[in-house]
Tab-separated table of C-alpha atoms and ligand atoms in Angstrom:
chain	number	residue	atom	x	y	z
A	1128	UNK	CA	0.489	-33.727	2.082
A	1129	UNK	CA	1.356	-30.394	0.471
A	1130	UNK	CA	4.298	-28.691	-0.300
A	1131	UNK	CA	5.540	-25.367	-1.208
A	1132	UNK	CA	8.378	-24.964	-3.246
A	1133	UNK	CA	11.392	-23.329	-2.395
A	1134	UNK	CA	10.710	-19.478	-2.714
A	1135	UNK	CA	13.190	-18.635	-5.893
A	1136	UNK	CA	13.141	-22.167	-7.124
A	1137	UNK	CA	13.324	-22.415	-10.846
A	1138	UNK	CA	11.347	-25.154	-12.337
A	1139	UNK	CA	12.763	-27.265	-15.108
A	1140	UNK	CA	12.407	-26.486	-18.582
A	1141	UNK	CA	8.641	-26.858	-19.577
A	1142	UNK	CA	9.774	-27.168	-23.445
A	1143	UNK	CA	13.445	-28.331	-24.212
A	1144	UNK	CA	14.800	-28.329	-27.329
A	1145	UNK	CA	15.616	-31.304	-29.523
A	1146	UNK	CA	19.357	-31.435	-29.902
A	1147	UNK	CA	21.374	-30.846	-32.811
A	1148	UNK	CA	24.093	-33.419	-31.649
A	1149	UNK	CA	22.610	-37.042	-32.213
A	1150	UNK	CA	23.361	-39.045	-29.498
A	1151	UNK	CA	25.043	-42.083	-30.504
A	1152	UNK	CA	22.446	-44.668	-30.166
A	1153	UNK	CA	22.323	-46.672	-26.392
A	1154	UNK	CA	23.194	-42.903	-25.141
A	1155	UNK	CA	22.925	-43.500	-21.078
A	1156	UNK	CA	21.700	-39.744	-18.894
A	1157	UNK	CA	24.178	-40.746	-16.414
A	1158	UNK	CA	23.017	-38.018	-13.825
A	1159	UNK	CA	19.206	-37.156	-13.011
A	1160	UNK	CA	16.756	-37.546	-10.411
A	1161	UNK	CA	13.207	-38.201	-9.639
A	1162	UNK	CA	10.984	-35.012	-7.149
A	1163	UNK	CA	8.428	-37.339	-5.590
A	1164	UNK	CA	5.649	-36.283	-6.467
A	1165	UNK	CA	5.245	-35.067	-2.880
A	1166	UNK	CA	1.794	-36.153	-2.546
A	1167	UNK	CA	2.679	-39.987	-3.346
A	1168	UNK	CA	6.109	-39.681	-2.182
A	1169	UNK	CA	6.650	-36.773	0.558
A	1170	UNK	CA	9.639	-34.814	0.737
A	1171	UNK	CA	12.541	-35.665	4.013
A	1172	UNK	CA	11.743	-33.506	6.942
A	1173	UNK	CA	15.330	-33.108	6.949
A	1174	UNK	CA	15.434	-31.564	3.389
A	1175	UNK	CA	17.547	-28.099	2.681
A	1176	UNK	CA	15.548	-27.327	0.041
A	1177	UNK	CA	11.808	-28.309	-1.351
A	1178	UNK	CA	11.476	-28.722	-5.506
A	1179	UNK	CA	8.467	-28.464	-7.906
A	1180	UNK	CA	7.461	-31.833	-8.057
A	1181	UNK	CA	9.046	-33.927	-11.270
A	1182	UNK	CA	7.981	-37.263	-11.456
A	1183	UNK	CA	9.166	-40.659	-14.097
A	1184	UNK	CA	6.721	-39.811	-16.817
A	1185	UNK	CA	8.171	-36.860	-17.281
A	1186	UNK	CA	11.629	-37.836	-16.893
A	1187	UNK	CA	11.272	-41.036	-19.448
A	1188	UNK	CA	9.400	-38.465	-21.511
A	1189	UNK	CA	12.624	-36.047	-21.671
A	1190	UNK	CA	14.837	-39.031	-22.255
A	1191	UNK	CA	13.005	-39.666	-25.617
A	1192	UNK	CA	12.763	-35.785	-26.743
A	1193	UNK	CA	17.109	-35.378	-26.489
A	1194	UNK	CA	17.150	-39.188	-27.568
A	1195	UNK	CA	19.234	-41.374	-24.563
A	1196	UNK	CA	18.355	-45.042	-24.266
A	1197	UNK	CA	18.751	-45.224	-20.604
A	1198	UNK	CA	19.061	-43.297	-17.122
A	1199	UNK	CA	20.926	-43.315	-13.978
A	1200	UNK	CA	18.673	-42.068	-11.531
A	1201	UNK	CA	20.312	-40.728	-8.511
A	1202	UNK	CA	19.117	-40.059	-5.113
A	1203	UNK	CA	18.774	-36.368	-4.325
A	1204	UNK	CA	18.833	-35.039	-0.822
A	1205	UNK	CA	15.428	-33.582	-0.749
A	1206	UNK	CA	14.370	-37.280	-0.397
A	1207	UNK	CA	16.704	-38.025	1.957
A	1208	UNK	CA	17.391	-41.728	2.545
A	1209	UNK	CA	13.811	-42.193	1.063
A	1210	UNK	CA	14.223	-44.225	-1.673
A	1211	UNK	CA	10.527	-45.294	-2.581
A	1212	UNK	CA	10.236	-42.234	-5.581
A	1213	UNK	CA	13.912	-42.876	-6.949
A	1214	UNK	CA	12.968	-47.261	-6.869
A	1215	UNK	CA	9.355	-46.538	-8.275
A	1216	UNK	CA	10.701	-45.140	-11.448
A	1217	UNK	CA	13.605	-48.219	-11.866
A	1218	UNK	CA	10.732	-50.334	-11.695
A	1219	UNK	CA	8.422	-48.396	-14.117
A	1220	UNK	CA	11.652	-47.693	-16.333
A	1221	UNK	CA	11.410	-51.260	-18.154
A	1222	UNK	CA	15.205	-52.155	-17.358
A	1223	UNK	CA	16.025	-48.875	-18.865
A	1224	UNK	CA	16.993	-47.094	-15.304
A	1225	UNK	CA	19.852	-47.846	-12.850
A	1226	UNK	CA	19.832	-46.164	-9.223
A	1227	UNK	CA	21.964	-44.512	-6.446
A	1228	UNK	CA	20.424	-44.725	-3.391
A	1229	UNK	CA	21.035	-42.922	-0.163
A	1230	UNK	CA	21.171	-45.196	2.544
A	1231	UNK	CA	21.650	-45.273	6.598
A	1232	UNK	CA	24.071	-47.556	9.006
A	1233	UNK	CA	20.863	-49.015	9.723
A	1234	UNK	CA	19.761	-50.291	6.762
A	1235	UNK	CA	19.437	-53.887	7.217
A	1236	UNK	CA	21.028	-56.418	4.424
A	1237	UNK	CA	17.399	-57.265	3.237
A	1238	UNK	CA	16.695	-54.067	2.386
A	1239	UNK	CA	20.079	-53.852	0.690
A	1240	UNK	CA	19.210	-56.844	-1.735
A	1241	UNK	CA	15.288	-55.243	-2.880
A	1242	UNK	CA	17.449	-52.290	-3.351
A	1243	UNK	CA	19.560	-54.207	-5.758
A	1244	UNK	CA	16.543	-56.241	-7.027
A	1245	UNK	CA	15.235	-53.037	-8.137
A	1246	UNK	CA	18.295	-51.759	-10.438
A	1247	UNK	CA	19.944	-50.229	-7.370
A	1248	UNK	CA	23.736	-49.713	-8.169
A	1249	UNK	CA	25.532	-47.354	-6.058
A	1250	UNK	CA	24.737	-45.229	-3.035
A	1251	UNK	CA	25.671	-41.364	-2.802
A	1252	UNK	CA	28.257	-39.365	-0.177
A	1253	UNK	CA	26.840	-36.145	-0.001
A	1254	UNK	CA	29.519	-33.474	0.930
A	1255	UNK	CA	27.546	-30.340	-0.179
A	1256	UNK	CA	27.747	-28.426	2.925
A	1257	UNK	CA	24.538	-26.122	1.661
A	1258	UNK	CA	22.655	-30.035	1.299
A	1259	UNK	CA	23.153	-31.865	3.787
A	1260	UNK	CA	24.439	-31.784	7.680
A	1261	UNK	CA	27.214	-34.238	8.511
A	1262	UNK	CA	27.699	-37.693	8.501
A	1263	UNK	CA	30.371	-39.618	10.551
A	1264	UNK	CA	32.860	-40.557	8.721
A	1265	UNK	CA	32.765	-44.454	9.898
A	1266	UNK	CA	29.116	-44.572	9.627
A	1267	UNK	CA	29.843	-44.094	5.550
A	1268	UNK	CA	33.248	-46.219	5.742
A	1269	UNK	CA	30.914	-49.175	7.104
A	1270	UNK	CA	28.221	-48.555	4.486
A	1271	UNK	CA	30.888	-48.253	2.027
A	1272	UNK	CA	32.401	-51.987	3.473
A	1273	UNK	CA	28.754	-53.333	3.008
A	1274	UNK	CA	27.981	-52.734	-0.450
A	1275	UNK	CA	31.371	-53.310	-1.982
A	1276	UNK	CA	30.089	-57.122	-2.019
A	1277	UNK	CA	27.220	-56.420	-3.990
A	1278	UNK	CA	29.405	-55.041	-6.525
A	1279	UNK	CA	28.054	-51.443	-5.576
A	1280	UNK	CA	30.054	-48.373	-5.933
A	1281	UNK	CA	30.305	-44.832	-3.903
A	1282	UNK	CA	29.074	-41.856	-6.012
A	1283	UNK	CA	30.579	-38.192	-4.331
A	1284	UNK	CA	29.433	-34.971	-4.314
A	1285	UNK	CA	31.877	-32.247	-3.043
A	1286	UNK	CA	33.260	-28.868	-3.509
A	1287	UNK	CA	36.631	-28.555	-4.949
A	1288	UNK	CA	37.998	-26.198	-1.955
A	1289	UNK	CA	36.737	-29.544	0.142
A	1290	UNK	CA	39.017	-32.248	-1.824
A	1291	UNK	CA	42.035	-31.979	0.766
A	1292	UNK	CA	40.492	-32.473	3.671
A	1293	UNK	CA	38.326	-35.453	1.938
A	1294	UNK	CA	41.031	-36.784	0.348
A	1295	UNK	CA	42.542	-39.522	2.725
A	1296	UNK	CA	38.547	-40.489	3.158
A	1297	UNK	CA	38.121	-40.805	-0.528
A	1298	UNK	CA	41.234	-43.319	-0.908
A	1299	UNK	CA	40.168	-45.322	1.617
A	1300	UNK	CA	37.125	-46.340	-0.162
A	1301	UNK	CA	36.828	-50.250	-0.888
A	1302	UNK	CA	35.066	-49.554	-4.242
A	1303	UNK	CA	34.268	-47.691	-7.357
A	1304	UNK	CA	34.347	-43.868	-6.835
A	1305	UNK	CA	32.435	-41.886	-9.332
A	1306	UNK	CA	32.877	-38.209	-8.764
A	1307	UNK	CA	29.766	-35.274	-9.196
A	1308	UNK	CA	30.567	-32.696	-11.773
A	1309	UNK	CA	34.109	-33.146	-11.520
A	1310	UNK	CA	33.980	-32.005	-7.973
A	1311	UNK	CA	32.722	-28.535	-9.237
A	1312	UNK	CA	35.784	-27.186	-9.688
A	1313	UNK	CA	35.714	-23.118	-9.798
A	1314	UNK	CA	35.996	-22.335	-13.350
A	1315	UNK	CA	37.287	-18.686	-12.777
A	1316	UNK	CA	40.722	-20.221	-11.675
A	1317	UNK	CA	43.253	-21.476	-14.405
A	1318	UNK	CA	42.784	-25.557	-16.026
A	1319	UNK	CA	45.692	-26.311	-15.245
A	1320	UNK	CA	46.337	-24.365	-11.144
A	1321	UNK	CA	46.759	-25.929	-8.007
A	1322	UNK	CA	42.865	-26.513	-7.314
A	1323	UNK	CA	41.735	-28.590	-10.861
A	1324	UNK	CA	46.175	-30.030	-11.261
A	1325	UNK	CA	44.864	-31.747	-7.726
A	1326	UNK	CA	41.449	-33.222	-8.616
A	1327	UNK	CA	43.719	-34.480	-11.949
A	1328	UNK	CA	45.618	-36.031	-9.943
A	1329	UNK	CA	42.741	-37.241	-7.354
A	1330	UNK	CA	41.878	-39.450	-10.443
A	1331	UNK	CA	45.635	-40.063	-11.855
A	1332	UNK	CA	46.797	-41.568	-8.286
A	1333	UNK	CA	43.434	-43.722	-8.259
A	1334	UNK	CA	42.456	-45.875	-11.135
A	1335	UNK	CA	38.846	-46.599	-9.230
A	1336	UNK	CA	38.150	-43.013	-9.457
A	1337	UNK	CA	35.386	-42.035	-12.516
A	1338	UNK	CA	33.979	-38.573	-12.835
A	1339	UNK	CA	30.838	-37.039	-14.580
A	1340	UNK	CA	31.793	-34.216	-16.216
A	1341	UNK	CA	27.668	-32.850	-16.268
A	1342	UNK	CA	26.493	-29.631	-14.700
A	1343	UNK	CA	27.818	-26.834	-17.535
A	1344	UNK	CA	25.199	-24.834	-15.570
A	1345	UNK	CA	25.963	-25.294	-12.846
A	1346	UNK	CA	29.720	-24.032	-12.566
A	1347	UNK	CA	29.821	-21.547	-15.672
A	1348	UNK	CA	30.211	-17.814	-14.722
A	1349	UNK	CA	29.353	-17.177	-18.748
A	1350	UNK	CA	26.298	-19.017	-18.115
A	1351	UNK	CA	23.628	-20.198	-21.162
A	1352	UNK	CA	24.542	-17.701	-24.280
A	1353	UNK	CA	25.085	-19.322	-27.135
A	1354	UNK	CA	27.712	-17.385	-29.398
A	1355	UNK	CA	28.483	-17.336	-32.762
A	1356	UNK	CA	31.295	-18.875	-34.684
A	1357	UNK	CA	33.247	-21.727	-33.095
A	1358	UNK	CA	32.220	-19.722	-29.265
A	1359	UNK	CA	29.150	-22.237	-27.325
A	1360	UNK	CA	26.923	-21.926	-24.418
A	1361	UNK	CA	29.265	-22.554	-21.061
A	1362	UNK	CA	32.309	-21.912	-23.092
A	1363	UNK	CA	33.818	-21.393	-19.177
A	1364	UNK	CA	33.679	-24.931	-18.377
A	1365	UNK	CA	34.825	-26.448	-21.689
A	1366	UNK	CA	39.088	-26.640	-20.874
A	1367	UNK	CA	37.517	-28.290	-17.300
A	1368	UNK	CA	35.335	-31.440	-18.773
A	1369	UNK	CA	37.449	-31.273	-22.220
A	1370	UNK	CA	40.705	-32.067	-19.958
A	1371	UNK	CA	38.971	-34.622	-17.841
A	1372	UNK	CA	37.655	-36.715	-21.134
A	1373	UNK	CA	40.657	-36.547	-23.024
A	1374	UNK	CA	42.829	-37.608	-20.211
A	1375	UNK	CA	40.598	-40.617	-18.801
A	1376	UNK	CA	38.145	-41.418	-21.568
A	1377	UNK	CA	37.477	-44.873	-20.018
A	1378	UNK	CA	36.682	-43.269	-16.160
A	1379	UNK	CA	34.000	-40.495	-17.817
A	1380	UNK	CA	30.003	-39.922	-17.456
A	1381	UNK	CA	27.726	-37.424	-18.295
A	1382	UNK	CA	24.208	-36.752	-17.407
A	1383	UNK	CA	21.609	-33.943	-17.658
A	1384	UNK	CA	21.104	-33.397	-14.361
A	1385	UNK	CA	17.257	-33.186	-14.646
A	1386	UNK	CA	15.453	-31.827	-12.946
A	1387	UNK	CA	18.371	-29.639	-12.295
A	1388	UNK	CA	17.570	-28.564	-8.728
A	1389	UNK	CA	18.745	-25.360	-6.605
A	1390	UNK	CA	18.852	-23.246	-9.806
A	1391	UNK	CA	17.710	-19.693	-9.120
A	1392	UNK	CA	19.364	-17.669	-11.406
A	1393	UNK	CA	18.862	-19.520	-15.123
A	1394	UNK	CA	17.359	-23.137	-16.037
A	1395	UNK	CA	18.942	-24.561	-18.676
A	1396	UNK	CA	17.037	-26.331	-21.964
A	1397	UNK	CA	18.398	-29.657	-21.790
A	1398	UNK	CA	18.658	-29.681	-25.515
A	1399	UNK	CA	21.331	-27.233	-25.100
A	1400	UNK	CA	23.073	-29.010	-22.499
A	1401	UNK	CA	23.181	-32.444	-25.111
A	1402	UNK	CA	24.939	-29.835	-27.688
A	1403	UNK	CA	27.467	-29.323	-25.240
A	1404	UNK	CA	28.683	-32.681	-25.524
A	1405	UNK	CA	31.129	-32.347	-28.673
A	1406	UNK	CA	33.081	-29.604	-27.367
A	1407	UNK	CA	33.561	-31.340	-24.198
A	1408	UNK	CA	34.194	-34.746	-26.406
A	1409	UNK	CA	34.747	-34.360	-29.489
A	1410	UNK	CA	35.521	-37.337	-31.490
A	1411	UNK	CA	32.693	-39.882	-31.618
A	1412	UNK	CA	35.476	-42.501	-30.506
A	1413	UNK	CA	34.992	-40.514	-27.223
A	1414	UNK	CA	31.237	-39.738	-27.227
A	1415	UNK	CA	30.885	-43.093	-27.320
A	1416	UNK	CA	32.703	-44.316	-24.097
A	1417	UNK	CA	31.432	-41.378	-22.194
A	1418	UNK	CA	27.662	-41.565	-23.184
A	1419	UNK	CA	27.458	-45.637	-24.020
A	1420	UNK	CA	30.685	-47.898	-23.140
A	1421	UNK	CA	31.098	-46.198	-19.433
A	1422	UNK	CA	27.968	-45.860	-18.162
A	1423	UNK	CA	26.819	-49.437	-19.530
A	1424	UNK	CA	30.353	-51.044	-18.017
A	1425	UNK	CA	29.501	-49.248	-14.349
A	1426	UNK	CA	25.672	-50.228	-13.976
A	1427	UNK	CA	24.511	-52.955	-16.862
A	1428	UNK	CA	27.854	-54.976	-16.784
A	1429	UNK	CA	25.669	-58.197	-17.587
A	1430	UNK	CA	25.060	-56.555	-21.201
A	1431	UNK	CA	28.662	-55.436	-22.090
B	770	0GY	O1	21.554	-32.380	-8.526
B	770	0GY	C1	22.764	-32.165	-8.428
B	770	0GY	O2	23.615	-32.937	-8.897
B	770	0GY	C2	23.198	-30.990	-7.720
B	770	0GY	C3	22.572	-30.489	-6.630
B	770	0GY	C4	21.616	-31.139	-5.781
B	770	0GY	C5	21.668	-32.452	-5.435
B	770	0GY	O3	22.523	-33.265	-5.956
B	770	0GY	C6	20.735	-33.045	-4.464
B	770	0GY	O4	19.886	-32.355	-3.904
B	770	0GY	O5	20.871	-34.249	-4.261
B	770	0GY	C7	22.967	-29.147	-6.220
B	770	0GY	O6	24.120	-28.769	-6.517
B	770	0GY	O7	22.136	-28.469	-5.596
């Protein structure tokens, strides 16, 4: 089966940089995904959007260019609650990859257990209004009940404006919450406002709460350009992720995001995004726990 690509679409970066910040070695990408390819592993019909095809080879191949050890690979909603391209690159990845699947009320507690024979993890609330249509509420609460046993957590994505509403939901969860891109907060309003002071405190009032503080890219309005002197690429986002890091070093992720769909505008080189790290963390006390002592204590607790 073929498929054409979102009209607009970027594709990921054909030639990314090697970073100048060396990743401290057993460096975990916390945040990527896996795009079929559509012709071995076809695209929901439910999908909001259709990407250029970006398979494991080419995701292992990145993690050795910027130099990470390991991935998380998590389920993106052009897949839907198809997990066969996200579980055919934990199983090529040679223990290197975890998973976050996307999963229905229906999935049975066989499937749940080849899910976590696999390197399964986690599954993923989607909240994204512009992703997905809308799940009942108790249909994720029961999901949520079901893999709490199999030491599972509940990976969110939301918009900040959303977090009120979601909020009694998110408390209620029986596990591990590890937030998207700090619940891509809107970096035009001040670090320390209403909007972010409540997402601080989403994560001060609940000591199960993690975020990934990924996605520079994503929620910059200064975008990619690199300036001189102490100035960086995304300097807009900085106070956000810095803030989040330096308050709950031991609750932190990061990831590249590759292969960084729904960007239309500018795709960034993932070297780039790897030399955004120190001014987000900038000790190597807390590069470590964000890029090695988190991510392995979340998804390869039998090695820590
Ligand atoms: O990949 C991301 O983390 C962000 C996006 C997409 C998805 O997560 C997805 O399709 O699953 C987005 O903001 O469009």
């Amino acid at each position: 089966m073929q498929f054409e690509k979102t009209p607009g679409w970027l594709d990921w970066h054909a030639a990314p940089s090697k970073p100048r910040f060396r990743l401290p070695a057993g460096a975990v990408d916390a945040h990527c995904h896996v795009f079929g390819p559509g012709a071995e592993f076809p695209y929901a019909p439910e999908r909001k959007y259709t990407p250029c095809d970006a398979g494991k080879a080419e995701l292992f191949a990145l993690r050795d260019q910027l130099g990470f050890a390991r991935n998380v690979i998590v389920q993106a909603t052009c897949h839907g609650a198809d997990n066969r391209a996200m579980v055919d690159a934990l199983i090529h990845s040679g223990g290197k990859a975890r998973g976050v699947a996307t999963v229905r009320r229906s999935i049975t507690d066989q499937e749940l257990q080849d899910l976590h024979a696999a390197g399964v993890r986690g599954v993923r609330f989607n909240f994204v209004k512009r992703l997905v249509d809308f799940t009942p509420r108790d249909e994720l609460l029961e999901i949520a009940a079901r893999i709490a046993p199999l030491g599972w957590h509940v990976v969110i994505y939301f918009e900040a404006a959303d977090l009120p509403e979601l909020w009694d939901f998110f408390t209620a969860l029986p596990t591990p919450v590890v937030v998207d891109h700090m619940g891509r907060p809107d970096v035009a309003k001040p670090v320390d406002g209403p909007e972010f002071e409540l997402f601080v405190k989403f994560m001060r009032d609940n000591p199960n709460v993690w975020s990934k503080v990924s996605c520079p890219e994503r929620l910059s309005l200064t975008g990619p350009k690199a300036l001189d002197g102490e100035q960086n690429a995304y300097r807009d986002v900085v106070p956000f992720a810095r803030r989040i890091v330096e308050t709950f070093p031991e609750r932190v992720l990061w990831g590249t995001d590759w292969p960084h769909p729904n960007l239309k505008d500018h795709m960034p080189d993932d070297g780039l995004l790897v030399d955004f790290i120190p001014h987000i963390a900038p000790t190597a006390e807390l590069q470590k726990k964000l890029l090695v002592d988190n991510p392995m204590r979340l998804y390869w607790p039998e090695e820590c």
